[in-house]
Short mmCIF file of C-alpha atoms and ligand atoms in Angstrom, two decimals:
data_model
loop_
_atom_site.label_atom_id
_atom_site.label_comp_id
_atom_site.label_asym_id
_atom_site.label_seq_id
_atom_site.Cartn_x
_atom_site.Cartn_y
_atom_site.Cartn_z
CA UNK F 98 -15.81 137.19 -33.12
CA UNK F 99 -18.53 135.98 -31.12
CA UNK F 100 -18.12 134.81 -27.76
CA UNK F 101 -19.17 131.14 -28.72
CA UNK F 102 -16.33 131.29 -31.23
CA UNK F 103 -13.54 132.61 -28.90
CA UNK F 104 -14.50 129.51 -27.03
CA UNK F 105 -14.39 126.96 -30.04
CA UNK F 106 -10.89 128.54 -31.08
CA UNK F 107 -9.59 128.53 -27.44
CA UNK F 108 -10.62 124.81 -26.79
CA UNK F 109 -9.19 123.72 -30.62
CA UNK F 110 -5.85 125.68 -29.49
CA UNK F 111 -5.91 123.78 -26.30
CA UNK F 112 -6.51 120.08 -27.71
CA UNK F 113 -4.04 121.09 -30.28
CA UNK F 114 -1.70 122.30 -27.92
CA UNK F 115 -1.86 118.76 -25.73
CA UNK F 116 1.29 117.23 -25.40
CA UNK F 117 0.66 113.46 -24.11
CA UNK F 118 -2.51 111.85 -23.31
CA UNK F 119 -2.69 112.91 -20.20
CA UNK F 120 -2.88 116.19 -21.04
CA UNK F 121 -5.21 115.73 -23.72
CA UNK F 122 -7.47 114.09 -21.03
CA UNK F 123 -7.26 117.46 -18.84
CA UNK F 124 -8.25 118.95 -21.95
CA UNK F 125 -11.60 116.97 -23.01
CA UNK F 126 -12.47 116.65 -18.94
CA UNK F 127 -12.15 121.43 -19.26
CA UNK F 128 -14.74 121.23 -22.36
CA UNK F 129 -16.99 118.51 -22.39
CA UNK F 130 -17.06 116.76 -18.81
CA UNK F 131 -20.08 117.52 -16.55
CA UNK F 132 -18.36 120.63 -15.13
CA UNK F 133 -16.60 121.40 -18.45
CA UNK F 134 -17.42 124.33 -20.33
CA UNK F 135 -19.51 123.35 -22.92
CA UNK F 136 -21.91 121.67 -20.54
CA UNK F 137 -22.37 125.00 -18.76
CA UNK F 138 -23.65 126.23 -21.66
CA UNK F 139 -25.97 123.45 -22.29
CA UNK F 140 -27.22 124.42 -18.35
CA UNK F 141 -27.64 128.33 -19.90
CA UNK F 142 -30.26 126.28 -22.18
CA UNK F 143 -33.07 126.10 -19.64
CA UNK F 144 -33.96 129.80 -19.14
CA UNK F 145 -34.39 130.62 -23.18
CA UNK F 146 -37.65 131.57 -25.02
CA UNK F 147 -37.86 127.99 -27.00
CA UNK F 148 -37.26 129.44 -30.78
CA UNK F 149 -33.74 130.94 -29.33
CA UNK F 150 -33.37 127.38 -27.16
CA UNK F 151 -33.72 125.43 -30.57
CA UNK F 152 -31.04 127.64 -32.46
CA UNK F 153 -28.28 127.89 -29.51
CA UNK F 154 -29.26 123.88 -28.89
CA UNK F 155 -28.05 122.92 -32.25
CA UNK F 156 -24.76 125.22 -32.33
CA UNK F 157 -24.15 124.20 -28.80
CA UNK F 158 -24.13 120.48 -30.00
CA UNK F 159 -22.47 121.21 -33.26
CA UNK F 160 -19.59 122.83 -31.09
CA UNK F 161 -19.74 119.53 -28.68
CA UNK F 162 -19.13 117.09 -31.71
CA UNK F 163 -16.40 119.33 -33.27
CA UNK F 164 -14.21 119.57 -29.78
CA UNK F 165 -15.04 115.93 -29.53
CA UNK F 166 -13.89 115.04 -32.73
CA UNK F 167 -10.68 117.20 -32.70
CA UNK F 168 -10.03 115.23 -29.07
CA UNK F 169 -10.32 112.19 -31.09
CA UNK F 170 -7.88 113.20 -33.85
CA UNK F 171 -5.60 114.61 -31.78
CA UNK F 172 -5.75 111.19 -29.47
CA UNK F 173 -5.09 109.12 -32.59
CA UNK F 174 -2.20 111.00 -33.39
CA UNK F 175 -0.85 110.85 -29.89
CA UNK F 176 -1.56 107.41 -29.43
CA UNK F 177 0.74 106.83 -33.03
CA UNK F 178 3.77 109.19 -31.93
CA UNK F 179 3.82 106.92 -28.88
CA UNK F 180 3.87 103.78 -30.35
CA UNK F 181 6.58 105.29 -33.33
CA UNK F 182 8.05 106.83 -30.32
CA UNK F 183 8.43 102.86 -28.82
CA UNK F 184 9.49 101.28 -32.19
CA UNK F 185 11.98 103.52 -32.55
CA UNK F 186 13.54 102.62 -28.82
CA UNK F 187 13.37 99.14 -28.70
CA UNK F 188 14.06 98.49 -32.38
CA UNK F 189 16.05 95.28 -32.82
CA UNK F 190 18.82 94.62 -35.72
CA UNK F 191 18.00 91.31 -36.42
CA UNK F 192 20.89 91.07 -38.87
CA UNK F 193 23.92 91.76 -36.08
CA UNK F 194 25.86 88.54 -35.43
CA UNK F 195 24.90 87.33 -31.90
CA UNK F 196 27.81 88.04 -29.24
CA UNK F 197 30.10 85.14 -28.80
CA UNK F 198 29.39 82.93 -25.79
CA UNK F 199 31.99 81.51 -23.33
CA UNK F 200 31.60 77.25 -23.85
CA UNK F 201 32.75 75.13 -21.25
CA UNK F 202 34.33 71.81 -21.86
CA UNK F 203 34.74 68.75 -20.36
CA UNK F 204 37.54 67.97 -18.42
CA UNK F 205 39.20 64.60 -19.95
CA UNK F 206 38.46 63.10 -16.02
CA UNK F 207 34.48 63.68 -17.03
CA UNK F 208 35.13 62.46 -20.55
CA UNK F 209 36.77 59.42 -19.34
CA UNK F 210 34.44 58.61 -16.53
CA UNK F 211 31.79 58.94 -19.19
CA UNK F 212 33.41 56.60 -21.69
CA UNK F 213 34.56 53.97 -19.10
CA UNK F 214 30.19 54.05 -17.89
CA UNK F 215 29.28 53.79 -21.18
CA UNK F 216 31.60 50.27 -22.11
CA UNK F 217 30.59 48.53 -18.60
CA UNK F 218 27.32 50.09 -19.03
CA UNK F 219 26.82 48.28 -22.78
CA UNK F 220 28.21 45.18 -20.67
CA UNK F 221 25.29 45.10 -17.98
CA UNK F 222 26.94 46.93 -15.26
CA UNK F 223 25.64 49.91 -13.28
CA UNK F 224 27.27 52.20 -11.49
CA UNK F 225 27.33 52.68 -7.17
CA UNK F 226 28.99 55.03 -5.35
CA UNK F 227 30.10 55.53 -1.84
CA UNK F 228 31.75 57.91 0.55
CA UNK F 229 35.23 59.80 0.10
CA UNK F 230 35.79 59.36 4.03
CA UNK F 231 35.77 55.79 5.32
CA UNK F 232 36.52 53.70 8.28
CA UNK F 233 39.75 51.58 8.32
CA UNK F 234 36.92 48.79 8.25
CA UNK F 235 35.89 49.26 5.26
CA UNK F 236 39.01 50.33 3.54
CA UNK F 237 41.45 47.68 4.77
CA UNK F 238 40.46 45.04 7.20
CA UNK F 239 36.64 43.75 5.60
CA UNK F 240 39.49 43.49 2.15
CA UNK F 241 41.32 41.38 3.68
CA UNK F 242 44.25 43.22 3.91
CA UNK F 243 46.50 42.62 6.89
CA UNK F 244 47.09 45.34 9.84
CA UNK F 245 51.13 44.79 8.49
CA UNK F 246 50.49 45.85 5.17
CA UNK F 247 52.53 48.21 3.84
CA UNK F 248 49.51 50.12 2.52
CA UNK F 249 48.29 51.04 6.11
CA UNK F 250 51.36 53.04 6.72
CA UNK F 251 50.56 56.65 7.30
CA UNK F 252 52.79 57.63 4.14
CA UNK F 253 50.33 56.15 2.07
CA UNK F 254 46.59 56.86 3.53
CA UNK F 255 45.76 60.00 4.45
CA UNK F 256 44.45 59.18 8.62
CA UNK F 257 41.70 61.88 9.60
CA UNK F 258 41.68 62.94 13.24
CA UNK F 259 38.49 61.03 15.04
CA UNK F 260 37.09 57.25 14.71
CA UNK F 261 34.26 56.02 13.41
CA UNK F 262 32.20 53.22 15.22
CA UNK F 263 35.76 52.57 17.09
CA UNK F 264 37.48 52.22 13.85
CA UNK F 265 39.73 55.13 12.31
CA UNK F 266 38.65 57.27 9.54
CA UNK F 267 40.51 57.88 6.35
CA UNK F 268 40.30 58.80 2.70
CA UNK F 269 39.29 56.21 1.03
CA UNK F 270 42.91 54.83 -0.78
CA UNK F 271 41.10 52.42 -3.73
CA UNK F 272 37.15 52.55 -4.46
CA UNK F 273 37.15 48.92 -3.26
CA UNK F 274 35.27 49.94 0.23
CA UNK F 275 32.42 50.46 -2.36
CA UNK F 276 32.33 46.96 -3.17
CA UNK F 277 31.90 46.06 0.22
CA UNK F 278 29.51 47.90 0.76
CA UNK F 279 27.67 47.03 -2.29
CA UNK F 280 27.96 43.50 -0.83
CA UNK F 281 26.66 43.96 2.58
CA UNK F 282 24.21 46.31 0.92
CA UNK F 283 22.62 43.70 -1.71
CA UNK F 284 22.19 40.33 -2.64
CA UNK F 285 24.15 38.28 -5.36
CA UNK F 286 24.11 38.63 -8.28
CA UNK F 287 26.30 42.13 -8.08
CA UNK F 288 27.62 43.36 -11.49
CA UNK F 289 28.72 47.37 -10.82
CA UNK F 290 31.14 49.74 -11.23
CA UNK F 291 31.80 52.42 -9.14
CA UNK F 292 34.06 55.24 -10.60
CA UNK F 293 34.94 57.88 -7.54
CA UNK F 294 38.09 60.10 -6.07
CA UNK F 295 40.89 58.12 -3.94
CA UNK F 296 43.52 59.36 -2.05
CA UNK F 297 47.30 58.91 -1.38
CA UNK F 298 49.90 60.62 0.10
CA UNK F 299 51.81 60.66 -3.00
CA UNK F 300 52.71 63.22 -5.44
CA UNK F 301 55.33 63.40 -9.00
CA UNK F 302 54.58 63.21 -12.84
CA UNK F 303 52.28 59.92 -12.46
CA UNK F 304 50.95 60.36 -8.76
CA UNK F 305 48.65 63.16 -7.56
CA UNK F 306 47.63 63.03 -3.86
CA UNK F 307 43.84 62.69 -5.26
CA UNK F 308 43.41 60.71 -8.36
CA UNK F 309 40.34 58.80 -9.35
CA UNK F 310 39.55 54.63 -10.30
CA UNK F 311 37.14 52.90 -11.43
CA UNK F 312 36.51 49.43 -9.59
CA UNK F 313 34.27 46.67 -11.23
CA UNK F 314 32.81 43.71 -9.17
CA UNK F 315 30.97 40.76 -10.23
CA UNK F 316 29.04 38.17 -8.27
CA UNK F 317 27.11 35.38 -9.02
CA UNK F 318 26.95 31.24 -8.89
CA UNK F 319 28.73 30.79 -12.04
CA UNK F 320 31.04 33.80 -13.21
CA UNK F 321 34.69 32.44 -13.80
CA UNK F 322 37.93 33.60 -14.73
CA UNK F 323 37.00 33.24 -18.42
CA UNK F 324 34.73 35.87 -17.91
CA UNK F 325 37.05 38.04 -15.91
CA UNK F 326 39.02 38.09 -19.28
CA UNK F 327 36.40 38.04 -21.69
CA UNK F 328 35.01 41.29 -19.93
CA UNK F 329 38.51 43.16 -19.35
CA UNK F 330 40.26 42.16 -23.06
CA UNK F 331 36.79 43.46 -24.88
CA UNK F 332 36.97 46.65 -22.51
CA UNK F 333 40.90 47.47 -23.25
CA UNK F 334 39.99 47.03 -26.92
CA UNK F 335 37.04 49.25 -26.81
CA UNK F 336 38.38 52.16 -24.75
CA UNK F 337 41.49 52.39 -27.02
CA UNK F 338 39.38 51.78 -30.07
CA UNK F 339 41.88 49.05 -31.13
CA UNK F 340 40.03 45.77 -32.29
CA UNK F 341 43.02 43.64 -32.16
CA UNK F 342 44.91 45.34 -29.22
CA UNK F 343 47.00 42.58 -27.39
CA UNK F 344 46.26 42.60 -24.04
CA UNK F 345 48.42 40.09 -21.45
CA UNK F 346 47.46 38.54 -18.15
CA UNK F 347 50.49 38.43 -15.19
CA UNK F 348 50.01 36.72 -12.24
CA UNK F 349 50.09 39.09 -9.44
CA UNK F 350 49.04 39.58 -5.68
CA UNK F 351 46.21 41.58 -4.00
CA UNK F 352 44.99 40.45 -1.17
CA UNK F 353 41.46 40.94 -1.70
CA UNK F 354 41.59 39.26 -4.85
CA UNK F 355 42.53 35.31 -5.44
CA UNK F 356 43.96 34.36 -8.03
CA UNK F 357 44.77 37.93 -9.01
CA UNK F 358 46.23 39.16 -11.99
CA UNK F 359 47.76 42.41 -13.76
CA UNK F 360 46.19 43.38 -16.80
CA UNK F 361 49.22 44.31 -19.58
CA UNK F 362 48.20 46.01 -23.14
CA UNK F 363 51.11 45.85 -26.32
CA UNK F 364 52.74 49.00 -27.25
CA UNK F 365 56.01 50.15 -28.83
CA UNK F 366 58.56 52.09 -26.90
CA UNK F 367 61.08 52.60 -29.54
CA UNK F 368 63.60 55.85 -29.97
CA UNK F 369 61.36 58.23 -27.60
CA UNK F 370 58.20 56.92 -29.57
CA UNK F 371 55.39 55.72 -27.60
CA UNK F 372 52.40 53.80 -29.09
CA UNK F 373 49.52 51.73 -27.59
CA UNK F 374 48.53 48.61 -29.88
CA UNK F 375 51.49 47.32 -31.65
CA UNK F 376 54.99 46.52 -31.07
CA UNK F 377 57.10 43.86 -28.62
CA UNK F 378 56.45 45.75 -25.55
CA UNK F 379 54.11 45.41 -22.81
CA UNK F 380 52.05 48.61 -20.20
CA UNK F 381 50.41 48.12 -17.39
CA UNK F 382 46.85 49.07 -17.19
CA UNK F 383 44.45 46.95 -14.50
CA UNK F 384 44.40 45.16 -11.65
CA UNK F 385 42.10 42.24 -10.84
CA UNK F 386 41.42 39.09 -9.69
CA UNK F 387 38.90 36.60 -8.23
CA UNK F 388 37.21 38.05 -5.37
CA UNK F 389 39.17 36.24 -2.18
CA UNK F 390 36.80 34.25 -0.54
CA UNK F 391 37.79 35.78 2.83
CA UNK F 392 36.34 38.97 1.46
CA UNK F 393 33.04 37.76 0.81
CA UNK F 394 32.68 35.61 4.18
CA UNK F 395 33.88 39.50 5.62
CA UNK F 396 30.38 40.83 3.73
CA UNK F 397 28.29 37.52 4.73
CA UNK F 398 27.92 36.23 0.95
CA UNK F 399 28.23 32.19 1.09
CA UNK F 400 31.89 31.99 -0.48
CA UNK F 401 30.79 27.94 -0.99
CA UNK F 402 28.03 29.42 -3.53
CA UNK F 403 29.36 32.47 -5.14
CA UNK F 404 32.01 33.93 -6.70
CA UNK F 405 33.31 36.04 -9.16
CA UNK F 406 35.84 39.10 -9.90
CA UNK F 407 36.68 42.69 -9.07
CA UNK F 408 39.06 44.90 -11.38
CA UNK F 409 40.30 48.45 -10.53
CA UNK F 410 41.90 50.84 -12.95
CA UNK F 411 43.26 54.50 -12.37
CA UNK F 412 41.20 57.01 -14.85
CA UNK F 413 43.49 59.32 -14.95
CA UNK F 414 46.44 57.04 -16.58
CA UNK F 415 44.08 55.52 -19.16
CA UNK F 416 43.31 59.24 -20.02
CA UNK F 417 46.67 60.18 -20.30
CA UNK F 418 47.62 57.05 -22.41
CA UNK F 419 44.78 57.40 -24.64
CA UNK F 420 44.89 61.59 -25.14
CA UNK F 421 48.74 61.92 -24.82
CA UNK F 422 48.40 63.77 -21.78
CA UNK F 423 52.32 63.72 -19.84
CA UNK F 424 51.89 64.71 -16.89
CA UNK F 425 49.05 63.52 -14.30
CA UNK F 426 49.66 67.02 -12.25
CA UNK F 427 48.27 69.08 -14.48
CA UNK F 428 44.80 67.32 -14.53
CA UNK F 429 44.42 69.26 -11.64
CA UNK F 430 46.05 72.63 -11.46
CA UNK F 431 42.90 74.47 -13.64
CA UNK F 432 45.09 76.23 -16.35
CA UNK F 433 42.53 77.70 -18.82
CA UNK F 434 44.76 76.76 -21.31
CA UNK F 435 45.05 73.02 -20.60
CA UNK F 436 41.48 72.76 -20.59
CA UNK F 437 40.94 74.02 -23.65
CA UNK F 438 43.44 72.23 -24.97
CA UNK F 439 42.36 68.74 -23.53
CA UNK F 440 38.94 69.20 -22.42
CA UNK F 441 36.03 67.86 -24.85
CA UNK F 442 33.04 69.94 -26.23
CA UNK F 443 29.87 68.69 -24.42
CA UNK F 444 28.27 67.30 -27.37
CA UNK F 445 30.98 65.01 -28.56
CA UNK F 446 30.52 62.65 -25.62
CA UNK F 447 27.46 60.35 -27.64
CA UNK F 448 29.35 60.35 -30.55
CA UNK F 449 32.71 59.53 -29.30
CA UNK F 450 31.11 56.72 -27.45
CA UNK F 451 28.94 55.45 -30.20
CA UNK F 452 32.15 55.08 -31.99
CA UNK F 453 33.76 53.41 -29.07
CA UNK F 454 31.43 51.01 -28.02
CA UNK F 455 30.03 49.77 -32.03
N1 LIG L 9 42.15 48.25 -5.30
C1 LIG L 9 43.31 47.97 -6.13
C2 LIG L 9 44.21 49.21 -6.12
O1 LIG L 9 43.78 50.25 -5.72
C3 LIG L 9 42.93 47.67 -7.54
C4 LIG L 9 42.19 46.37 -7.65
C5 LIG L 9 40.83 46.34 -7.54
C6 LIG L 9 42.87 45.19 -7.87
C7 LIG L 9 40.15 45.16 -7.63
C8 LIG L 9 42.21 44.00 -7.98
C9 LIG L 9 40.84 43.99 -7.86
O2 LIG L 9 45.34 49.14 -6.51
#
């Protein structure tokens, strides 16, 4: 074996023998880069007679193309282990069943909040909000309620230490502050809504120390009692999804409110059986009234022009009454359980009030 040939054999072993690309690289830089050994022999060229030159030219370059081509091969088939290599890590069963997510639901507070917007909200009203903390101001005295009313008592409102502009601070025992401050806020006509948290010291099957209303207020030149009916019947019969649900109106007393009234639906208490819509038997849902004049002097609205009515209702008892739900506690204690067993999937909400509202 000729010298030439040891070479050829040793470089085909070595390209061959290459592991990875890397290596193979090493390999091709050994025999044909500018140092590598085939282009020393190509140097050798120079100082042969030219008959010999043309001879060891030509196997010289024959040997170049072969190691060149066998560095190509081998690169191919490197190159294709890699990629198999790849496939065969990240392949991906697209026929497994995907993993089973955890869903959320809506707590029946949400779903109720959302139903109750979506009524008022076919009816023209939008929704305002206001703060959880308030000033005796706004909670009480711009209501007209008296500095002897009962509902001032500490047992009731929960008193924060501190004052506020010389007034104390409390949370908020109705949403009503958020009608006056809708009032001071904005210019007749008012038409809103404002479902939020409220708080009293107060706690059994029906009370919870935090419970949330919604409040309604309407003000213009020519709204009425009429419509103060008109707009509560057609929302009792819409929440409960009852067309002909009876619903009663009995005098009652709120200072803020003149004439007031307490809103009454028909059900059936009969032998432990409890049903909304039928029967001899009357529930208390609402409260509402005319808006007291005194009230909107308090929020500098011309009482001699407008007028019009305020409603509040507590969310949580309209949920209970409308998703059987006994006891108002547990709307709050987070039991897994209870939320799976009352909350609402996420997508029923435009359905369920498409159906409500017709
Ligand atoms: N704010 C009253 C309450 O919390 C409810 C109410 C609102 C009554 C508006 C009449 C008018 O009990």
């Amino acid at each position: 074996m000729t010298d030439l040939d040891e070479l050829k054999a040793d470089l085909l072993a070595r390209v061959g023998a290459a592991e990875n690309l890397r290596a193979l690289d090493d390999v091709r830089v050994a025999a044909l880069g500018k140092k590598g050994a085939i282009s020393d022999l190509m140097k050798g060229l120079g100082g042969m007679d030219p008959d010999a030159r043309k001879a060891a030219g030509a196997t010289f370059n024959r040997l170049k193309t072969e190691i060149a081509e066998a560095v190509e091969a081998r690169r191919d088939t490197l190159e294709d282990a890699d990629l198999n290599a790849r496939l065969a890590a990240e392949r991906i069963d697209v026929t497994l069943p995907t993993r089973e997510e955890a869903r959320g639901s809506l707590h029946p507070v949400s779903q109720t909040i959302d139903e109750v917007v979506a009524i008022f909200g076919e009816m023209g009203f939008t929704v305002a909000e206001g703060p959880d903390i308030e000033s005796d101001w706004y909670n009480f005295t711009a209501l007209n309620i008296p500095p002897e009313h009962p509902a001032r008592q500490e047992q009731d409102t929960f008193y924060l230490p501190g004052e506020a502009d010389g007034q104390p601070i409390l949370l908020r025992a109705h949403t009503s502050p958020v009608q006056i401050r809708t009032m001071l806020a904005r210019k007749p006509p008012i038409r809103i809504i404002c479902p939020g948290r409220t708080y009293r010291c107060d706690y059994d099957a029906t009370h919870s120390p935090m419970f949330h209303q919604v409040e309604g207020l309407v003000i213009d030149e020519t709204t009425h009692m009429g419509h103060l009916k008109g707009c509560l019947i057609d929302f009792c019969r819409a929440y409960f999804g009852i067309d002909d649900l009876p619903v009663r109106f009995r005098p009652s007393y709120f200072p803020f409110t003149e004439p007031s009234a307490e809103v009454d639906i028909g059900c059936t208490r009969k032998s432990g059986e409890f049903r909304i819509g039928h029967g001899d038997d009357w529930l208390e849902i609402l409260g509402s009234g005319m808006v007291n004049p005194a009230v909107l002097e308090n929020c500098g609205i011309d009482s001699t022009r407008y007028q019009g009515f305020a409603f509040g209702v507590g969310l949580e008892r309209i949920a209970m009454l409308k998703y059987g739900i006994p006891d108002l506690r547990t709307f709050y204690e987070s039991d897994l359980r209870w939320l799976r067993h009352y909350g609402f999937a996420a997508l029923d909400v435009p359905s369920m009030v498409g159906g409500l509202t017709r």
